[in-house]
Short mmCIF file of C-alpha atoms in Angstrom, two decimals:
data_model
loop_
_atom_site.label_atom_id
_atom_site.label_comp_id
_atom_site.label_asym_id
_atom_site.label_seq_id
_atom_site.Cartn_x
_atom_site.Cartn_y
_atom_site.Cartn_z
CA MET A 1 -370.70 -90.04 59.74
CA MET A 2 -367.33 -87.93 60.99
CA PRO A 3 -368.05 -83.83 60.93
CA LEU A 4 -365.68 -82.27 58.05
CA LEU A 5 -362.70 -79.69 58.71
CA ASN A 6 -361.44 -78.21 55.99
CA ASP A 7 -362.95 -80.96 53.77
CA GLN A 8 -361.61 -83.41 56.00
CA PRO A 9 -362.78 -85.83 58.56
CA VAL A 10 -362.57 -84.96 62.26
CA ASN A 11 -361.11 -87.87 64.10
CA PRO A 12 -361.37 -87.08 67.90
CA PHE A 13 -359.54 -90.04 68.91
CA VAL A 14 -356.31 -89.29 67.51
CA MET A 15 -356.63 -85.70 69.64
CA PHE A 16 -359.01 -85.71 72.41
CA SER A 17 -362.12 -87.76 73.53
CA ILE A 18 -365.31 -85.81 75.06
CA VAL A 19 -366.51 -85.72 78.98
CA ASP A 20 -368.82 -83.15 79.16
CA GLN A 21 -370.30 -80.90 77.38
CA ASN A 22 -373.67 -77.90 77.52
CA GLN A 23 -374.74 -75.12 75.61
CA HIS A 24 -371.93 -72.90 77.18
CA PHE A 25 -368.82 -75.37 77.04
CA VAL A 26 -367.38 -78.23 76.29
CA VAL A 27 -364.55 -80.52 78.91
CA ILE A 28 -362.58 -83.43 76.87
CA ASN A 29 -359.42 -85.04 77.72
CA LYS A 30 -356.71 -84.02 75.60
CA HIS A 31 -354.46 -86.48 74.57
CA HIS A 32 -350.45 -86.95 76.20
CA GLY A 33 -348.40 -85.12 72.48
CA VAL A 34 -351.67 -82.93 71.59
CA SER A 35 -350.38 -79.54 71.00
CA VAL A 36 -353.44 -76.77 72.66
CA GLN A 37 -352.19 -74.48 69.70
CA LYS A 38 -351.10 -74.98 66.40
CA GLU A 39 -347.97 -76.18 65.45
CA ALA A 40 -346.49 -76.34 62.16
CA ASP A 41 -347.31 -79.97 60.61
CA GLU A 42 -350.38 -80.66 63.00
CA ALA A 43 -353.86 -80.79 63.28
CA ALA A 44 -355.09 -77.81 65.38
CA LEU A 45 -357.16 -78.26 68.37
CA LEU A 46 -359.66 -76.12 68.96
CA PRO A 47 -361.04 -76.30 65.05
CA ALA A 48 -361.26 -80.39 65.54
CA VAL A 49 -363.21 -79.81 69.06
CA ALA A 50 -365.74 -76.96 67.55
CA ALA A 51 -366.13 -79.07 64.37
CA TYR A 52 -366.96 -82.18 65.95
CA ILE A 53 -369.24 -80.83 68.43
CA GLY A 54 -371.17 -78.44 65.86
CA VAL A 55 -370.05 -75.22 66.41
CA GLU A 56 -368.40 -72.35 65.00
CA LYS A 57 -365.62 -71.63 67.08
CA VAL A 58 -364.56 -73.37 70.64
CA TYR A 59 -362.04 -70.41 73.11
CA LEU A 60 -359.46 -71.30 74.96
CA VAL A 61 -359.90 -70.92 78.84
CA HIS A 62 -356.71 -72.57 80.23
CA ARG A 63 -353.57 -74.42 78.69
CA LEU A 64 -352.14 -77.96 78.91
CA ASP A 65 -348.45 -78.94 78.14
CA LYS A 66 -348.20 -80.32 74.43
CA MET A 67 -346.60 -83.09 76.81
CA THR A 68 -349.94 -83.27 79.47
CA SER A 69 -352.93 -85.26 79.11
CA GLY A 70 -356.14 -84.27 80.92
CA LEU A 71 -358.80 -81.98 80.98
CA LEU A 72 -359.42 -78.94 79.17
CA LEU A 73 -362.01 -76.83 79.73
CA LEU A 74 -363.17 -74.97 76.13
CA ALA A 75 -365.83 -71.86 75.79
CA THR A 76 -368.14 -71.95 73.20
CA SER A 77 -368.85 -68.20 72.83
CA SER A 78 -366.86 -65.26 74.20
CA HIS A 79 -368.99 -64.38 77.15
CA ALA A 80 -368.51 -68.21 78.24
CA ALA A 81 -364.87 -67.57 78.00
CA SER A 82 -364.62 -64.36 79.98
CA VAL A 83 -366.94 -66.09 82.54
CA LEU A 84 -364.74 -68.93 82.76
CA SER A 85 -361.40 -67.19 82.86
CA GLY A 86 -362.52 -65.04 85.07
CA LEU A 87 -364.09 -68.15 87.67
CA PHE A 88 -360.41 -68.76 86.97
CA ALA A 89 -358.51 -65.73 88.16
CA SER A 90 -360.37 -65.89 91.00
CA ARG A 91 -360.04 -69.46 92.12
CA GLU A 92 -363.57 -70.54 91.97
CA ILE A 93 -362.35 -72.72 89.37
CA GLU A 94 -359.18 -75.32 90.72
CA LYS A 95 -357.08 -77.30 88.49
CA PHE A 96 -355.09 -80.13 89.85
CA TYR A 97 -352.82 -82.42 88.12
CA LEU A 98 -351.43 -85.67 89.09
CA ALA A 99 -347.90 -86.42 88.01
CA LEU A 100 -345.66 -89.70 88.19
CA SER A 101 -342.28 -90.43 89.28
CA ALA A 102 -339.73 -93.08 89.85
CA LYS A 103 -337.68 -90.68 92.61
CA LYS A 104 -338.45 -90.74 96.20
CA PRO A 105 -338.67 -87.02 97.01
CA ARG A 106 -336.69 -84.55 99.78
CA LYS A 107 -340.20 -84.15 101.68
CA LYS A 108 -343.12 -86.06 100.93
CA GLN A 109 -345.55 -82.48 100.72
CA GLY A 110 -345.17 -78.68 100.34
CA LEU A 111 -344.91 -75.57 98.88
CA ILE A 112 -342.38 -74.99 96.00
CA VAL A 113 -341.84 -71.63 95.57
CA GLY A 114 -339.42 -69.80 93.29
CA ASP A 115 -338.83 -68.14 89.79
CA MET A 116 -337.88 -69.93 86.97
CA GLY A 117 -335.09 -69.78 84.91
CA LYS A 118 -333.57 -71.39 81.01
CA GLY A 119 -331.27 -73.80 82.07
CA ARG A 120 -327.77 -74.69 79.87
CA ARG A 121 -329.60 -76.97 77.19
CA GLY A 122 -332.56 -74.98 76.96
CA SER A 123 -335.24 -76.76 79.66
CA TRP A 124 -336.25 -75.67 82.75
CA LYS A 125 -335.45 -75.05 85.87
CA LEU A 126 -336.74 -73.55 89.58
CA LEU A 127 -334.09 -70.78 90.96
CA ALA A 128 -333.84 -69.16 94.22
CA SER A 129 -334.97 -65.78 93.58
CA LYS A 130 -338.91 -64.95 94.22
CA ASP A 131 -339.12 -62.11 92.01
CA ASN A 132 -341.99 -63.62 90.22
CA PRO A 133 -342.54 -67.12 91.72
CA ALA A 134 -344.14 -70.24 90.16
CA ARG A 135 -346.29 -71.62 93.16
CA THR A 136 -346.67 -75.17 93.67
CA ARG A 137 -348.34 -77.28 96.36
CA PHE A 138 -348.22 -80.84 96.26
CA ILE A 139 -348.17 -84.12 97.91
CA SER A 140 -347.11 -87.42 97.40
CA ILE A 141 -347.43 -90.92 98.58
CA ALA A 142 -346.23 -94.35 97.52
CA GLY A 143 -347.09 -96.27 94.06
CA GLY A 144 -345.82 -99.06 94.18
CA GLU A 145 -342.74 -100.44 92.06
CA GLY A 146 -340.75 -97.77 93.28
CA ARG A 147 -342.70 -95.32 91.99
CA ARG A 148 -344.87 -91.70 93.31
CA PHE A 149 -347.68 -90.72 93.05
CA PHE A 150 -348.27 -86.90 93.43
CA LEU A 151 -351.05 -84.77 93.14
CA CYS A 152 -350.19 -80.73 92.51
CA ARG A 153 -351.88 -77.64 92.40
CA PRO A 154 -350.40 -75.02 90.56
CA TYR A 155 -351.48 -71.84 92.12
CA THR A 156 -349.51 -69.77 89.13
CA GLY A 157 -349.83 -70.88 85.61
CA LYS A 158 -346.43 -70.78 84.22
CA THR A 159 -345.25 -73.45 80.99
CA HIS A 160 -343.96 -76.51 82.97
CA GLN A 161 -344.42 -75.55 86.39
CA ILE A 162 -345.56 -78.62 87.92
CA ARG A 163 -342.59 -80.48 85.64
CA VAL A 164 -339.85 -78.01 86.99
CA ALA A 165 -341.49 -78.35 90.64
CA MET A 166 -341.00 -81.81 91.11
CA LYS A 167 -337.49 -81.74 90.02
CA SER A 168 -336.17 -79.40 92.32
CA ILE A 169 -337.43 -81.84 94.81
CA GLY A 170 -335.87 -84.73 93.26
CA SER A 171 -338.31 -86.41 91.74
CA PRO A 172 -338.33 -85.67 87.74
CA LEU A 173 -341.55 -86.90 86.51
CA ILE A 174 -341.39 -90.00 84.16
CA GLY A 175 -343.99 -89.84 82.10
CA GLU A 176 -347.93 -89.17 81.37
CA LEU A 177 -350.81 -91.61 82.48
CA SER A 178 -353.40 -92.64 80.56
CA GLY A 179 -356.90 -94.74 80.14
CA GLN A 180 -357.16 -97.47 83.18
CA ALA A 181 -353.67 -96.62 84.55
CA LEU A 182 -355.09 -93.03 85.03
CA LEU A 183 -358.17 -93.54 86.57
CA GLU A 184 -356.58 -96.29 88.58
CA SER A 185 -354.24 -93.76 90.13
CA TYR A 186 -356.40 -91.09 90.64
CA ARG A 187 -358.33 -93.39 92.92
CA ARG A 188 -355.65 -94.72 94.79
CA VAL A 189 -354.93 -90.77 95.38
CA ILE A 190 -358.18 -89.64 96.17
CA GLY A 191 -358.66 -92.92 98.59
CA THR A 192 -356.08 -91.60 100.85
CA GLY A 193 -357.99 -88.09 101.77
CA THR A 194 -355.14 -85.92 100.26
CA PHE A 195 -357.69 -83.68 98.96
CA ASP A 196 -358.02 -82.69 102.60
CA TYR A 197 -354.33 -81.46 102.12
CA PHE A 198 -355.12 -78.63 99.68
#
């Protein structure tokens, strides 16, 4: 029987799947297209996770953009949230992103640094200024069929930071990987030893 939220059954397969869980936190795989913060006509992710795992509330420790799938760490108490947030702040917990582009970058690896600003049509772009810059380290490898895989490590937490960084080096992202495609891409990148770069 599925748990209920507001007298409605919670179907996690639409929004997330559980990856790991203990008394202090739960790690979910947030699906592509799911907002971390509730939007007007969408089910709320955090209450759905809490209902599914049978706790009163889960606490957000970090965020993922709506269009980004991936692991999301949620605390099960305010104390755990404070401890985990501190580990992110001190960089004892690090975040990495796997991205895909159809365009070869101007350079295969490096550090992208710059302020982010709104463009003419409302999209974000990287600026030459560095007053409050986004900082993203990346490395890329050939992905076959004209594609490039990027392993990205953001040192800051700006909205859309990875997308803006990749676009700034001539490699706009082409979408999200999920399921088996994500797993195979991850294995391929890990097999190259690219984590040694970071």
